């Protein structure tokens, strides 16, 4: 699947966001190594802290299904009702969740806006010197 196709899926996921507080909708589309696709959206909470980001929603759905090997994720985010016009970077907690399940040298993060701009970075570029399962072996 191309990055452009994955971004279209992230935009679809964004429509599912539950964001009564921030009104900032984020969608993610996560591709497994064997080609399965998982969508995620941000899900907010009145107590704020329990809010789950779009990226983690996608990962947790996939991990529940037994998936453990991932190729890339596309992320699109912006104010509700608008086309996202800036790139939405994953928060530190989401980067750490990626570190649990992904090879930082090969897993790719595609940041996209609502138009046709996107960039791709490895997890290692987004989370240098990350702490992960290898550190506990
Ligand atoms: N958010 C995400 O879902 N992913 C990101 O990469 C950044 C932030 C959400 C959390 C919250 O619901 C809203 O965006 C504003 O922070």
Short mmCIF file of N, CA and C and ligand atoms in Angstrom, two decimals, residues 17-19 21-28 40-45 48 51-57 75-78 88-92 94-95 98 111, ligand 1:
data_model
loop_
_atom_site.label_atom_id
_atom_site.label_comp_id
_atom_site.label_asym_id
_atom_site.label_seq_id
_atom_site.Cartn_x
_atom_site.Cartn_y
_atom_site.Cartn_z
N UNK A 17 -13.47 10.35 15.14
CA UNK A 17 -12.93 10.91 16.38
C UNK A 17 -14.06 11.34 17.33
N UNK A 18 -13.85 11.08 18.61
CA UNK A 18 -14.77 11.54 19.67
C UNK A 18 -14.04 12.63 20.43
N UNK A 19 -14.34 13.89 20.09
CA UNK A 19 -13.52 15.00 20.58
C UNK A 19 -14.36 16.18 21.10
N UNK A 21 -14.07 17.85 23.71
CA UNK A 21 -13.33 18.84 24.52
C UNK A 21 -12.34 19.63 23.66
N UNK A 22 -11.46 18.95 22.98
CA UNK A 22 -10.46 19.69 22.17
C UNK A 22 -11.01 20.08 20.81
N UNK A 23 -11.99 19.33 20.34
CA UNK A 23 -12.50 19.52 18.97
C UNK A 23 -11.35 19.44 17.94
N UNK A 24 -10.39 18.61 18.26
CA UNK A 24 -9.24 18.38 17.37
C UNK A 24 -9.29 16.91 16.96
N UNK A 25 -9.64 16.68 15.70
CA UNK A 25 -9.86 15.30 15.24
C UNK A 25 -8.58 14.70 14.67
N UNK A 26 -8.24 13.52 15.15
CA UNK A 26 -7.06 12.83 14.63
C UNK A 26 -7.47 11.45 14.14
N UNK A 27 -6.91 11.07 13.00
CA UNK A 27 -7.12 9.72 12.46
C UNK A 27 -5.79 9.07 12.17
N UNK A 28 -5.74 7.75 12.35
CA UNK A 28 -4.51 7.00 12.06
C UNK A 28 -4.88 5.75 11.28
N UNK A 40 -7.64 4.02 13.56
CA UNK A 40 -7.81 4.52 14.93
C UNK A 40 -8.18 5.98 14.92
N UNK A 41 -8.90 6.40 15.96
CA UNK A 41 -9.23 7.83 16.12
C UNK A 41 -8.95 8.20 17.57
N UNK A 42 -8.88 9.50 17.85
CA UNK A 42 -8.75 9.89 19.25
C UNK A 42 -10.11 9.82 19.94
N UNK A 43 -10.08 9.40 21.19
CA UNK A 43 -11.30 9.20 21.99
C UNK A 43 -11.07 9.93 23.31
N UNK A 44 -11.75 11.05 23.46
CA UNK A 44 -11.50 11.90 24.65
C UNK A 44 -12.39 11.49 25.82
N UNK A 45 -12.13 12.14 26.96
CA UNK A 45 -12.80 11.78 28.20
C UNK A 45 -12.99 13.03 29.05
N UNK A 48 -10.26 14.07 31.06
CA UNK A 48 -9.10 14.44 30.22
C UNK A 48 -8.01 13.37 30.16
N UNK A 51 -8.01 10.16 27.96
CA UNK A 51 -8.07 10.32 26.49
C UNK A 51 -7.07 9.39 25.80
N UNK A 52 -7.56 8.75 24.74
CA UNK A 52 -6.67 7.88 23.96
C UNK A 52 -6.44 8.49 22.58
N UNK A 53 -5.18 8.59 22.20
CA UNK A 53 -4.85 9.15 20.89
C UNK A 53 -5.20 8.17 19.77
N UNK A 54 -5.33 8.72 18.57
CA UNK A 54 -5.67 7.92 17.40
C UNK A 54 -4.67 6.78 17.15
N UNK A 55 -3.41 7.09 17.32
CA UNK A 55 -2.36 6.10 17.04
C UNK A 55 -2.49 4.91 17.99
N UNK A 56 -2.71 5.21 19.27
CA UNK A 56 -2.81 4.12 20.24
C UNK A 56 -4.09 3.32 20.03
N UNK A 57 -5.16 3.98 19.64
CA UNK A 57 -6.39 3.23 19.34
C UNK A 57 -6.10 2.20 18.25
N UNK A 75 -0.83 9.39 9.87
CA UNK A 75 -1.55 10.18 10.88
C UNK A 75 -2.00 11.50 10.24
N UNK A 76 -3.28 11.82 10.46
CA UNK A 76 -3.82 13.10 9.98
C UNK A 76 -4.60 13.72 11.13
N UNK A 77 -4.34 15.00 11.44
CA UNK A 77 -5.07 15.64 12.53
C UNK A 77 -5.25 17.12 12.31
N UNK A 78 -6.35 17.65 12.83
CA UNK A 78 -6.60 19.08 12.73
C UNK A 78 -7.93 19.42 13.37
N UNK A 88 0.47 16.53 11.65
CA UNK A 88 0.19 16.17 13.05
C UNK A 88 1.17 15.10 13.51
N UNK A 89 2.03 15.46 14.43
CA UNK A 89 3.05 14.52 14.91
C UNK A 89 2.53 13.73 16.10
N UNK A 90 2.91 12.47 16.22
CA UNK A 90 2.46 11.66 17.35
C UNK A 90 3.05 12.15 18.67
N UNK A 91 2.27 12.09 19.72
CA UNK A 91 2.75 12.52 21.04
C UNK A 91 3.78 11.52 21.56
N UNK A 92 4.45 11.90 22.62
CA UNK A 92 5.50 11.05 23.18
C UNK A 92 5.00 9.70 23.67
N UNK A 94 2.49 7.99 22.46
CA UNK A 94 2.25 7.13 21.28
C UNK A 94 3.57 6.64 20.69
N UNK A 95 4.58 7.48 20.68
CA UNK A 95 5.89 7.04 20.18
C UNK A 95 6.41 5.88 21.03
N UNK A 98 4.63 2.72 20.15
CA UNK A 98 5.20 2.19 18.90
C UNK A 98 6.50 1.44 19.19
N UNK A 111 3.43 11.47 8.34
CA UNK A 111 2.67 12.61 8.85
C UNK A 111 2.09 13.33 7.65
N1 LIG B 1 -3.96 13.53 19.66
C1 LIG B 1 -3.91 12.37 18.94
O1 LIG B 1 -4.90 11.63 18.85
N2 LIG B 1 -2.76 12.05 18.32
C2 LIG B 1 -1.67 12.86 18.24
O2 LIG B 1 -0.72 12.51 17.57
C3 LIG B 1 -1.65 14.14 18.96
C4 LIG B 1 -2.83 14.42 19.82
C5 LIG B 1 -5.23 13.93 20.27
C6 LIG B 1 -5.34 13.87 21.75
C7 LIG B 1 -6.47 14.84 22.01
O3 LIG B 1 -7.71 14.17 21.85
C8 LIG B 1 -6.36 15.86 20.90
O4 LIG B 1 -5.54 15.26 19.91
C9 LIG B 1 -5.75 17.18 21.32
O5 LIG B 1 -4.57 16.97 22.00
#
